[in-house]
mmCIF file of C-alpha atoms in Angstrom:
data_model
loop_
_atom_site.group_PDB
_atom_site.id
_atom_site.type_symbol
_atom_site.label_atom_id
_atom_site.label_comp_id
_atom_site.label_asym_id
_atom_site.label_seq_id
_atom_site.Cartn_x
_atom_site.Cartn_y
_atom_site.Cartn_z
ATOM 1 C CA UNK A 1 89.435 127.947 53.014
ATOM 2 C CA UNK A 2 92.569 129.433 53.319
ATOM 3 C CA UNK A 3 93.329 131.533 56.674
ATOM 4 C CA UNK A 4 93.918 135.076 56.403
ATOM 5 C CA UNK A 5 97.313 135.311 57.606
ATOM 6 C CA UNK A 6 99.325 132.385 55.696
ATOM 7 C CA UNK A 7 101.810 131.078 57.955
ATOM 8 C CA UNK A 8 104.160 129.373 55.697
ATOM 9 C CA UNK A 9 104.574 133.756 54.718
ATOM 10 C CA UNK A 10 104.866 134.221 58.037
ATOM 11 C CA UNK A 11 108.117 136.250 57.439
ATOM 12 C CA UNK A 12 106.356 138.817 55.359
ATOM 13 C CA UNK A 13 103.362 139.409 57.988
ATOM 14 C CA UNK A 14 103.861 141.165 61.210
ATOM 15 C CA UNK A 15 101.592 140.629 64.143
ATOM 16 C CA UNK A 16 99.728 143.417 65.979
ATOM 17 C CA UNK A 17 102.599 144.758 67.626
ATOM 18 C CA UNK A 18 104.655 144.750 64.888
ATOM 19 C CA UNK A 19 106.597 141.604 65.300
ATOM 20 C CA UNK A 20 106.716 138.863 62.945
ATOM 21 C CA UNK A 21 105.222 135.529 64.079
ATOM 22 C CA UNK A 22 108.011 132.451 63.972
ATOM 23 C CA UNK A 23 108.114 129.956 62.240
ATOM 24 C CA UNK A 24 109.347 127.829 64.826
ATOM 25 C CA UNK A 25 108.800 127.770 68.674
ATOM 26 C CA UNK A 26 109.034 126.069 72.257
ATOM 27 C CA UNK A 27 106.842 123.420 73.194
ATOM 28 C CA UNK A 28 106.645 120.468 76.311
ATOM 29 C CA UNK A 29 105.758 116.969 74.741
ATOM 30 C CA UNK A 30 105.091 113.965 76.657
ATOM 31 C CA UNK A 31 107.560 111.553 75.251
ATOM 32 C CA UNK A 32 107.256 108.354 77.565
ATOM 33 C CA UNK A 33 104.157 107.700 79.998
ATOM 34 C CA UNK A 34 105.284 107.953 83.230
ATOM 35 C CA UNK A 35 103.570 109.266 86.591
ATOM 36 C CA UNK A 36 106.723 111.046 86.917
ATOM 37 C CA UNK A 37 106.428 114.274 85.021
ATOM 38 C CA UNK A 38 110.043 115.110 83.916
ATOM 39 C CA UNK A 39 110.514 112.045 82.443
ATOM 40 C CA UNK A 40 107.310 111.757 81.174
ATOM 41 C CA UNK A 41 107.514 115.151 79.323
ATOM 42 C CA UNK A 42 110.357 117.130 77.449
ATOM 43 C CA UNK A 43 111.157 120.600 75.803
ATOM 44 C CA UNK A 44 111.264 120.471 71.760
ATOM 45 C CA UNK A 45 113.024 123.703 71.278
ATOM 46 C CA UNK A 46 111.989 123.454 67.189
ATOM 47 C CA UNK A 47 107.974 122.509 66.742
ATOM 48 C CA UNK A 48 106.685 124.040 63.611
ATOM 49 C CA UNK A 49 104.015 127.101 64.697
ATOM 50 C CA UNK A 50 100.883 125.469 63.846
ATOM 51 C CA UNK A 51 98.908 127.409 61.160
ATOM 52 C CA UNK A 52 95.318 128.322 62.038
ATOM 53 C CA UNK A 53 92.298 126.602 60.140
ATOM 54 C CA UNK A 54 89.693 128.253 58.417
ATOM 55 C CA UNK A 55 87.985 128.295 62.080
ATOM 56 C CA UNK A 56 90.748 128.637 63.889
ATOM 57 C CA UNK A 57 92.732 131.127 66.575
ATOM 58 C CA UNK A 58 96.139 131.034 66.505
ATOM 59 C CA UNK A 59 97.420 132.255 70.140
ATOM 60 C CA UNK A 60 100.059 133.396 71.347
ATOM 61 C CA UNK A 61 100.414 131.918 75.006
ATOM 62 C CA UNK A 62 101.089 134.785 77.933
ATOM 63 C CA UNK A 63 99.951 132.845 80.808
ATOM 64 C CA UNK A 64 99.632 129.017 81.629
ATOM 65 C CA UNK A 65 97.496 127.259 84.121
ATOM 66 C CA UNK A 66 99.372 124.297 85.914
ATOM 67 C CA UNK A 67 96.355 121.494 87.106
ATOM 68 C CA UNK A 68 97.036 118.224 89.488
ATOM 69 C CA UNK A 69 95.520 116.152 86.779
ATOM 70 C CA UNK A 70 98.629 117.452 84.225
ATOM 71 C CA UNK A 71 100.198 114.184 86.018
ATOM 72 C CA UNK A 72 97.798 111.970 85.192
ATOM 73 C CA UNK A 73 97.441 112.862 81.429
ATOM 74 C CA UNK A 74 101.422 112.773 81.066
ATOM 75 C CA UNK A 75 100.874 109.293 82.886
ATOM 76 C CA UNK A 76 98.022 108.404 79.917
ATOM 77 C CA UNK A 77 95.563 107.942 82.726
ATOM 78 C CA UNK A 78 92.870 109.884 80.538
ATOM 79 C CA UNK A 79 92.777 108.156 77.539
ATOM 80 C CA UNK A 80 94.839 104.711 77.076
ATOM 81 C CA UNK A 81 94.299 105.090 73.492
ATOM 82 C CA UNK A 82 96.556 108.634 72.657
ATOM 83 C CA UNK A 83 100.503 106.698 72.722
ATOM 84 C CA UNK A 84 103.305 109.483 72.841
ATOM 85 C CA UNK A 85 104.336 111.550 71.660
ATOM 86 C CA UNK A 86 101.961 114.518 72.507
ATOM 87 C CA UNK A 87 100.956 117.843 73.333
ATOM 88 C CA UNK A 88 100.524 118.342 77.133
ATOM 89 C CA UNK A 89 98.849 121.710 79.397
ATOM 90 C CA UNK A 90 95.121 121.914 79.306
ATOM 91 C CA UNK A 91 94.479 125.828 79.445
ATOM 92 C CA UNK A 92 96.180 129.520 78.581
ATOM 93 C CA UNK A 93 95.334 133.058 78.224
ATOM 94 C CA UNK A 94 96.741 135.095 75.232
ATOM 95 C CA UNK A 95 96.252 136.764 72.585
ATOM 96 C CA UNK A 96 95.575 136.213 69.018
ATOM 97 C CA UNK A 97 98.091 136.489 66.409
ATOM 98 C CA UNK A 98 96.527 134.952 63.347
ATOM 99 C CA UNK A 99 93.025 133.519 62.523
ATOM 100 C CA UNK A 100 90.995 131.924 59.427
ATOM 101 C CA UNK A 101 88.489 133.370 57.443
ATOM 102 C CA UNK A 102 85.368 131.886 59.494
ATOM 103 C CA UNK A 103 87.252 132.727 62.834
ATOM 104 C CA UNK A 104 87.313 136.608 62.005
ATOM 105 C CA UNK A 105 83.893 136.983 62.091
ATOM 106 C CA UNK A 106 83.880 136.994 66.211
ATOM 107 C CA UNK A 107 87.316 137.777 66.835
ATOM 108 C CA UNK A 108 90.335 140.191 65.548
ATOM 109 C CA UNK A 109 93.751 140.110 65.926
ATOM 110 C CA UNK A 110 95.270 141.663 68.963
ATOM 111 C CA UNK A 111 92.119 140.386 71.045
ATOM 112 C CA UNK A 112 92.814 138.845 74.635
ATOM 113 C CA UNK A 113 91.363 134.903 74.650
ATOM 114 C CA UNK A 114 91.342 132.202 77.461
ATOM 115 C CA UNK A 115 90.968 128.535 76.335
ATOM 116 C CA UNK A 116 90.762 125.018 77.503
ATOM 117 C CA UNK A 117 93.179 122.627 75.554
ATOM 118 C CA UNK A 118 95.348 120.254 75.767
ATOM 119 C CA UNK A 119 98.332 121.857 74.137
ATOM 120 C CA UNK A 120 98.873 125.018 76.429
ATOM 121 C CA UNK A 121 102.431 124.228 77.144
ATOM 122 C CA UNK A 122 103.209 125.831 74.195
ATOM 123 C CA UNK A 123 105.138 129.320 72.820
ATOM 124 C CA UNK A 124 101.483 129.183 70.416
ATOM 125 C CA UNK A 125 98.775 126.894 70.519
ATOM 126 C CA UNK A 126 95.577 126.835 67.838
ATOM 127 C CA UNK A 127 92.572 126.692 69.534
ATOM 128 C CA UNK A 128 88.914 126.632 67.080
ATOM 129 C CA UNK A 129 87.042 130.031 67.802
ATOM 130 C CA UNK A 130 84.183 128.380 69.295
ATOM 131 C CA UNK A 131 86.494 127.010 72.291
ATOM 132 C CA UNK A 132 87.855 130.626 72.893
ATOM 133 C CA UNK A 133 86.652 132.701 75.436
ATOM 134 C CA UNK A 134 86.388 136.673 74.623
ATOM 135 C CA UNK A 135 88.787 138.657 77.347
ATOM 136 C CA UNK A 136 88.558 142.385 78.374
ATOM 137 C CA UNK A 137 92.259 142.308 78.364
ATOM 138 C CA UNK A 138 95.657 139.959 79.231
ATOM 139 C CA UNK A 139 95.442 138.604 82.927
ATOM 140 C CA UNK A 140 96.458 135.675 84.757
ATOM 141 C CA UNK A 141 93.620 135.968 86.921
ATOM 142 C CA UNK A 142 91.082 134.910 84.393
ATOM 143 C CA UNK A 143 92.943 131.884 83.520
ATOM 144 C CA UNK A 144 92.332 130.973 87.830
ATOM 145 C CA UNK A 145 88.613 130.379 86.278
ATOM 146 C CA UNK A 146 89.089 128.453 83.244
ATOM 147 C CA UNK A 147 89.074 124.781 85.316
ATOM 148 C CA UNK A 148 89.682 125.503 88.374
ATOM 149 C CA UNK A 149 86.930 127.826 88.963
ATOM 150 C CA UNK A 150 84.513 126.328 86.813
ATOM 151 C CA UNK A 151 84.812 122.614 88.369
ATOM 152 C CA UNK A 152 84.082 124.698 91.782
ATOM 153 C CA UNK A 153 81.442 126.539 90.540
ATOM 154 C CA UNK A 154 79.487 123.329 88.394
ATOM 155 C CA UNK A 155 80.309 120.830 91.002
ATOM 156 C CA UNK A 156 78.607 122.645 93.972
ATOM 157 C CA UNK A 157 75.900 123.990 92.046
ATOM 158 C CA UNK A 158 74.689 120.387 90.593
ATOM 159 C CA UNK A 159 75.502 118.036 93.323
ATOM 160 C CA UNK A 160 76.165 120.032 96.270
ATOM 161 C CA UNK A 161 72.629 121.397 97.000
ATOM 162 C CA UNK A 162 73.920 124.006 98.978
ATOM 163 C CA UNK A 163 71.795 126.446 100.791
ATOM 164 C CA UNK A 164 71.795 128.737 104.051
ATOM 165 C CA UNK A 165 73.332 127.100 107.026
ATOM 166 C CA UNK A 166 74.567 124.048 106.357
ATOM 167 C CA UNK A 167 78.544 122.801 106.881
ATOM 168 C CA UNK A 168 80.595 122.691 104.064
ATOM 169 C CA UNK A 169 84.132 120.957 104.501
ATOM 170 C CA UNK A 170 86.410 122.418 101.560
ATOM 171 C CA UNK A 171 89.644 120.122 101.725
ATOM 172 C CA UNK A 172 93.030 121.177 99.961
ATOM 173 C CA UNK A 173 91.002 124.878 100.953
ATOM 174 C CA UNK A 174 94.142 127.027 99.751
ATOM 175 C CA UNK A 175 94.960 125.681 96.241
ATOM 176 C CA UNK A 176 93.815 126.303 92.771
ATOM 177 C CA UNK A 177 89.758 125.383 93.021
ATOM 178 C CA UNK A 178 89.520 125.078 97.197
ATOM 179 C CA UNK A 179 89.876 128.718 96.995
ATOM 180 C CA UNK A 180 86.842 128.898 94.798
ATOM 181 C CA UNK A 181 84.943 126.201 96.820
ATOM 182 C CA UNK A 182 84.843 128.594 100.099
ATOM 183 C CA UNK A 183 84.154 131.695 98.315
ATOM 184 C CA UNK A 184 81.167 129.708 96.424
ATOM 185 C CA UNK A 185 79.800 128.305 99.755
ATOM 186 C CA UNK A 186 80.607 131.125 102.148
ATOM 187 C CA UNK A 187 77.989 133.438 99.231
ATOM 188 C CA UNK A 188 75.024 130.572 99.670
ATOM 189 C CA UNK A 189 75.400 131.381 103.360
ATOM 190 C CA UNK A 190 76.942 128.209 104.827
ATOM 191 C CA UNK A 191 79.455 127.482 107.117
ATOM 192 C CA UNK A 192 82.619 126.271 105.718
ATOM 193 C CA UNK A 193 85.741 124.606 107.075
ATOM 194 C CA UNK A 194 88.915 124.609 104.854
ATOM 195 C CA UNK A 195 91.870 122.094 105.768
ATOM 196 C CA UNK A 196 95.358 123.464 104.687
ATOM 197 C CA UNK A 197 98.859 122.748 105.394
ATOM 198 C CA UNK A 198 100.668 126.044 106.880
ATOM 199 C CA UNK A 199 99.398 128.838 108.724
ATOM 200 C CA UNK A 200 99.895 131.149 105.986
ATOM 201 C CA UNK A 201 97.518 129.198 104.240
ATOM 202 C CA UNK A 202 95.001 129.482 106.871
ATOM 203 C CA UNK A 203 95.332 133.124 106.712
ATOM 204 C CA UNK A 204 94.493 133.381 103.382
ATOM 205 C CA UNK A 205 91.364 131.169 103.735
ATOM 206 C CA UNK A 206 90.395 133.448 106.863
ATOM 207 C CA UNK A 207 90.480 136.401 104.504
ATOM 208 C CA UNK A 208 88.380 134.356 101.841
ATOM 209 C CA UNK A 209 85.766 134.289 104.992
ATOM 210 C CA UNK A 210 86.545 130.500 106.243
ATOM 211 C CA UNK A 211 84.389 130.214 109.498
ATOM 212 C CA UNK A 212 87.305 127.395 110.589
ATOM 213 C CA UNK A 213 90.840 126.392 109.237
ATOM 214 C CA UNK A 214 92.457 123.296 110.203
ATOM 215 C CA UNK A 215 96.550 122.904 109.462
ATOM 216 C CA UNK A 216 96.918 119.371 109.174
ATOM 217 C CA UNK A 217 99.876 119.281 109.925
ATOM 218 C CA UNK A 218 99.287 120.840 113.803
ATOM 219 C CA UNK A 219 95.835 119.616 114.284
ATOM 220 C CA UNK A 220 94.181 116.443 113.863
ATOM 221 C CA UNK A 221 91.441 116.661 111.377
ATOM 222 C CA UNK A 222 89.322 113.482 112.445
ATOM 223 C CA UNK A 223 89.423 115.294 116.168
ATOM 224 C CA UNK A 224 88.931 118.885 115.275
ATOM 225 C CA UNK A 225 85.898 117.559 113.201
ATOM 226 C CA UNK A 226 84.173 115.275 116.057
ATOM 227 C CA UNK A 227 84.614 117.833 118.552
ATOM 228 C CA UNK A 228 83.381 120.615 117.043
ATOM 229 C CA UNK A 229 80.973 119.338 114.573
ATOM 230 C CA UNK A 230 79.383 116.305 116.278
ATOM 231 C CA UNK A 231 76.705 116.418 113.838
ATOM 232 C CA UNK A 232 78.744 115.904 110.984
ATOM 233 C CA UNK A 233 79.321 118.263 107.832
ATOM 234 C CA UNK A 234 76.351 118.006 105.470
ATOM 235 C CA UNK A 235 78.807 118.578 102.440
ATOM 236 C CA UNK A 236 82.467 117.771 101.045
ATOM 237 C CA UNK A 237 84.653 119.443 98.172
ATOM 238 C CA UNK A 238 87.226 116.454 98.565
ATOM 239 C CA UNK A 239 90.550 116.647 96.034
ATOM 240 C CA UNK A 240 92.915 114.418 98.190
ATOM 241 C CA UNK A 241 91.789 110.660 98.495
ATOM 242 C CA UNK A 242 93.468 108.710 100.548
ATOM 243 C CA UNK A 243 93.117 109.138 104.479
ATOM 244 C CA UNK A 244 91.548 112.470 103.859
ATOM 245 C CA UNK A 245 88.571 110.765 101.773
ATOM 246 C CA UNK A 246 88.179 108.544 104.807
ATOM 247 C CA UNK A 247 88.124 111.653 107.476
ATOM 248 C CA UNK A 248 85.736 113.135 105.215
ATOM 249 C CA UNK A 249 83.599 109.952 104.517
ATOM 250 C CA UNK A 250 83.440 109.289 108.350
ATOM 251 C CA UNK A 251 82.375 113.274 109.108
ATOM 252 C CA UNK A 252 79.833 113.647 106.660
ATOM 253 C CA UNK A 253 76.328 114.743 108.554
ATOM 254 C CA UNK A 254 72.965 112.665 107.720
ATOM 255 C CA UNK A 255 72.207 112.672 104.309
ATOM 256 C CA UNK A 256 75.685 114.184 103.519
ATOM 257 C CA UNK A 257 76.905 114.582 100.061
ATOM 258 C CA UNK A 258 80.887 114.114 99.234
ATOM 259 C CA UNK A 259 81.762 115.429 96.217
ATOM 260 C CA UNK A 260 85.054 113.609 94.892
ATOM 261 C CA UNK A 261 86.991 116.356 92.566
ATOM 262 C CA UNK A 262 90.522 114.696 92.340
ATOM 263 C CA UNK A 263 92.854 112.625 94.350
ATOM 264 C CA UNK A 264 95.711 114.325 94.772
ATOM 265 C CA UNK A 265 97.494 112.242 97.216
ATOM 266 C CA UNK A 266 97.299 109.423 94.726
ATOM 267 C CA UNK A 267 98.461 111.208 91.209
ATOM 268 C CA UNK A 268 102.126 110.447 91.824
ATOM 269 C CA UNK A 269 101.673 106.809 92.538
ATOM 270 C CA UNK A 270 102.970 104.187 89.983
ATOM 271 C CA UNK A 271 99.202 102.825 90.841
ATOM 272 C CA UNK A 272 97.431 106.082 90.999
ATOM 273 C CA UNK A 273 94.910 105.347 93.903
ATOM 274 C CA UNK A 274 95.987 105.587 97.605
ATOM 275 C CA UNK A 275 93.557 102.877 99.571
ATOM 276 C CA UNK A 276 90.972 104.185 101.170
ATOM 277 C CA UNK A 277 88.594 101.588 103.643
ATOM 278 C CA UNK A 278 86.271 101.301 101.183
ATOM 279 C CA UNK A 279 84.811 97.970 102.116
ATOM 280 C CA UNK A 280 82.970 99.466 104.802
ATOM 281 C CA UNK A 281 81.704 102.045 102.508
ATOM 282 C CA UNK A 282 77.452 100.496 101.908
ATOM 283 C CA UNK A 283 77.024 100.729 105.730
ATOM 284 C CA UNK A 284 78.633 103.885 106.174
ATOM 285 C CA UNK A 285 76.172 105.463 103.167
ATOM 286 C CA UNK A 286 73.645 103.104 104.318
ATOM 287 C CA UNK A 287 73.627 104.483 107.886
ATOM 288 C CA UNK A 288 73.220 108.103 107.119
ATOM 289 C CA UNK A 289 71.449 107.929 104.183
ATOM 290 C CA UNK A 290 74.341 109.686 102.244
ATOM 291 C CA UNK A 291 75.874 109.804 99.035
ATOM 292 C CA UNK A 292 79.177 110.508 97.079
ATOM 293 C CA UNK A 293 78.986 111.784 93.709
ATOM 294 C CA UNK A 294 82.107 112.032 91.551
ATOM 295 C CA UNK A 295 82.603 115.266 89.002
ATOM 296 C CA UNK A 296 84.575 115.699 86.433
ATOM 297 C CA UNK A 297 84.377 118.945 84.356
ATOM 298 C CA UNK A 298 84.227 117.302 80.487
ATOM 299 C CA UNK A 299 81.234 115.815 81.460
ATOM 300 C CA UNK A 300 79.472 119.459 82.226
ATOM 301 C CA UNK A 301 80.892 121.071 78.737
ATOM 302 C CA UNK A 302 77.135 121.916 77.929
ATOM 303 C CA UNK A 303 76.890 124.458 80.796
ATOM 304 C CA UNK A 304 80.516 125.760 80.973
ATOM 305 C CA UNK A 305 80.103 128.340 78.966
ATOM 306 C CA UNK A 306 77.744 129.702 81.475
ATOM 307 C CA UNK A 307 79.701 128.749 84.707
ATOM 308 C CA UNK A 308 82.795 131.250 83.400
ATOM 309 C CA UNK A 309 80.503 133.864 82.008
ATOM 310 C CA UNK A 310 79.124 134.326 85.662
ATOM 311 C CA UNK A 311 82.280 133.893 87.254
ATOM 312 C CA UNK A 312 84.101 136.708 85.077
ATOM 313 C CA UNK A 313 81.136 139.115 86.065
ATOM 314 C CA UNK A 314 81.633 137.657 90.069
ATOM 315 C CA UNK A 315 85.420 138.948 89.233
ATOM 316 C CA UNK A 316 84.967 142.196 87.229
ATOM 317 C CA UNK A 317 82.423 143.215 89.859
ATOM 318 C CA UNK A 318 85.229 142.213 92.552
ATOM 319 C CA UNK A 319 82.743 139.798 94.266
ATOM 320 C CA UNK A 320 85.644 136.815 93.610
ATOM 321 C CA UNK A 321 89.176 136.590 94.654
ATOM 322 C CA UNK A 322 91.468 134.891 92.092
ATOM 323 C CA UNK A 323 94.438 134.378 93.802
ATOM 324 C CA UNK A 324 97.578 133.709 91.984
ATOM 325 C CA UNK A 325 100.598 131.759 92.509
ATOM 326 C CA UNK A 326 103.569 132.524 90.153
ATOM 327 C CA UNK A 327 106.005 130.287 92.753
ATOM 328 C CA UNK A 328 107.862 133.654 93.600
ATOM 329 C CA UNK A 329 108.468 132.332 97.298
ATOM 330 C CA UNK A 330 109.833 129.242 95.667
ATOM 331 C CA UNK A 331 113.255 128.284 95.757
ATOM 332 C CA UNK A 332 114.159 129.259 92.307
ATOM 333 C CA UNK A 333 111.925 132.174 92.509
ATOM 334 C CA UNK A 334 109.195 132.986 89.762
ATOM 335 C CA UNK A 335 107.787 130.528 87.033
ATOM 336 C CA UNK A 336 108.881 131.973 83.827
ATOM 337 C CA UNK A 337 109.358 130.511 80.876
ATOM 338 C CA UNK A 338 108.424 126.594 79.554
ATOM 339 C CA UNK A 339 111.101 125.104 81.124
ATOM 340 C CA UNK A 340 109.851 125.997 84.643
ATOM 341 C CA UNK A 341 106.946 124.065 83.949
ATOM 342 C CA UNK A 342 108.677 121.147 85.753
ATOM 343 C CA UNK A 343 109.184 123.048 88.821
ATOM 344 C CA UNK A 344 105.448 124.484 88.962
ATOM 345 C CA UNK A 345 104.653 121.180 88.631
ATOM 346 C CA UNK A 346 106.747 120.134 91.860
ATOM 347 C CA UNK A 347 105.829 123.174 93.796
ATOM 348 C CA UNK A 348 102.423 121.916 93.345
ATOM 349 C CA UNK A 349 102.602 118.589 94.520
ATOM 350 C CA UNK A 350 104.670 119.896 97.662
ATOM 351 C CA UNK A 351 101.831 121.873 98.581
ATOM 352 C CA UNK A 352 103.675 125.202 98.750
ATOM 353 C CA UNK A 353 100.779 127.171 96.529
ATOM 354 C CA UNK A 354 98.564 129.220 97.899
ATOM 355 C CA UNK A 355 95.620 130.066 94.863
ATOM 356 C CA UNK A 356 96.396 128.549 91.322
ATOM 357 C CA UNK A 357 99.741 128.458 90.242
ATOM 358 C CA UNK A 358 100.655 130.149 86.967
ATOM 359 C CA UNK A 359 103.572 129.963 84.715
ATOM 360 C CA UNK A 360 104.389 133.465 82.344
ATOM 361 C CA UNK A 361 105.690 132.968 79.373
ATOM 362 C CA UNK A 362 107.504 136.395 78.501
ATOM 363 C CA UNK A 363 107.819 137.116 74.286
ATOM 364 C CA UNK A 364 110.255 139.394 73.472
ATOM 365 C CA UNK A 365 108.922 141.645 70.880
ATOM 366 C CA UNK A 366 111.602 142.361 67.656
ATOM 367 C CA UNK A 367 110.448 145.278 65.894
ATOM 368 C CA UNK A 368 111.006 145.628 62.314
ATOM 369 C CA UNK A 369 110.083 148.873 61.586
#
């Protein structure tokens, strides 16, 4: 089964806009486990351009998603068995450049994908036609839905139970999925709170339709919470850990459900988990007859397909903001290009984004006609 467009020809073929693919390209490849992701990871300026399988899309990567759990697969949190070196980035929008024989049936060259894969961090990446998701055209807003949207979207629809009414804490409200979190809960009709870190943050969550922002770092949380919601919140989109799982343990309402989406605050450590007071934690569910529930989007791959499909019609029918960060305000100004993976990484982890941040990967197109 041998693709349509041959790579190891590749000089002879020219892609859809009349540029010939190369036969060599950039890539980040995690060299040495390490929490710390420059020294974990590192630029190979001469990888081969994989060839596409008979089922197979071979993309060219536009647009790169940057995720708070790239740290802890660099870090081989995820699987103890995969030893370095390997591929690293776990989603990208593009388009397709080359494809097998099976993988033409569905798609054509020249046709805008998304994907989830590890192996985004890449000038091209191959990605099997049944993991591709169809595009109207090149945008890095879709690629805001691809996990970050999704895990909102599948987390609060199976365990949060959500329904007209009820208070829903969103914490880490302004990144990649909190912004998707709010939107999600403000449309069932609750009443959502969204902790952040700057006021400009909590201007972006008012616009989203947050009923109450708290800037942790002028307010106190475990105050603002007992004051004005003596009741308790009857559900949590947590991604910090630490002290914030604790604030958000303590605040949950009677029969409260925290939903544990990531740990940010504990990513960077050589021993990945802050300490939360967890040996309290039977009376505490005990006493208000509530629950935490841990999600992790591989384990809802069976209804994913689903999740995006609605959220790209929420989108196209501008029902869903999908807000982008491409780290312009940052200090070296706009992620472009592989190498500023690194710094989209940091940017991240000093809580400067507000949406998803994005990396663009710019091809210059040679002509040879």
């Amino acid at each position: 089964s041998r693709p349509i467009l041959d790579m190891s020809y590749s000089r002879h073929f020219l892609d859809f806009q009349g540029s010939s693919i190369p036969s060599s390209m950039k890539k980040l490849v995690v060299t040495k486990l390490s929490q710390n992701f420059r020294e974990a990871v590192t630029v190979q300026q001469d990888s081969p351009v994989p060839l596409p399988g008979d089922g197979d899309l071979l993309v060219r990567n536009r647009f790169v998603g940057i995720n708070a759990s790239d740290i802890n697969y660099s870090a081989g949190r995820y699987d103890a068995s995969v030893k370095p070196p390997f591929d690293i980035g776990f989603e990208g929008v593009g388009e397709v450049v080359a494809l097998g024989l099976s993988a033409s049936a569905d798609y054509t060259v020249g046709q805008a994908v998304a994907y989830v894969k590890a192996g985004s961090f890449a000038e091209y990446t191959v990605v099997p036609a049944r993991q591709a998701v169809p595009l109207p055209s090149v945008k890095p807003e879709f690629l805001t839905l691809m996990v970050s949207g999704a895990t909102a979207y599948l987390s609060l629809k199976e365990l949060g139970d959500l329904s007209e009414g009820k208070k829903v804490l969103v914490t880490a409200a302004a990144g990649g999925t909190g912004q998707f979190a709010v939107q999600l809960a403000k449309k069932a009709k609750c009443h959502v709170i969204g902790t952040c870190s700057s006021d400009e943050k909590g201007g972006f969550l008012k616009s989203l339709g947050c009923d109450r922002t708290i800037n942790y770092k002028t307010e106190n949380v475990e105050s603002v919470l007992r004051k004005n919601y003596p009741e308790g919140v009857d559900v949590v989109y947590e991604s910090v850990g630490g002290k914030m799982f604790d604030l958000a343990l303590n605040a949950l309402a009677i029969k409260g459900r925290l939903i544990v989406i990531g740990f940010i605050a504990g990513y960077q450590n050589p021993t990945g988990l802050q300490p939360i007071q967890a040996e309290l934690l039977p009376a505490k569910l005990l006493k208000k007859s509530a629950s935490i529930r841990g999600f992790f989007l591989n384990h809802y791959l069976s209804d994913y397909k689903m999740a995006l499909q609605h959220l790209l019609k929420m989108y196209e029918r501008g029902d869903l903001v999908c807000e982008v960060d491409f780290g312009d305000m940052s200090p070296e100004g706009k992620f472009t290009g592989l190498e500023s993976v690194f710094r989209a990484v940091d940017y991240m982890y000093m809580g400067k984004n507000i949406g998803k941040i994005v990396v663009e990967l710019p091809h210059s197109v040679s002509s040879k006609l």
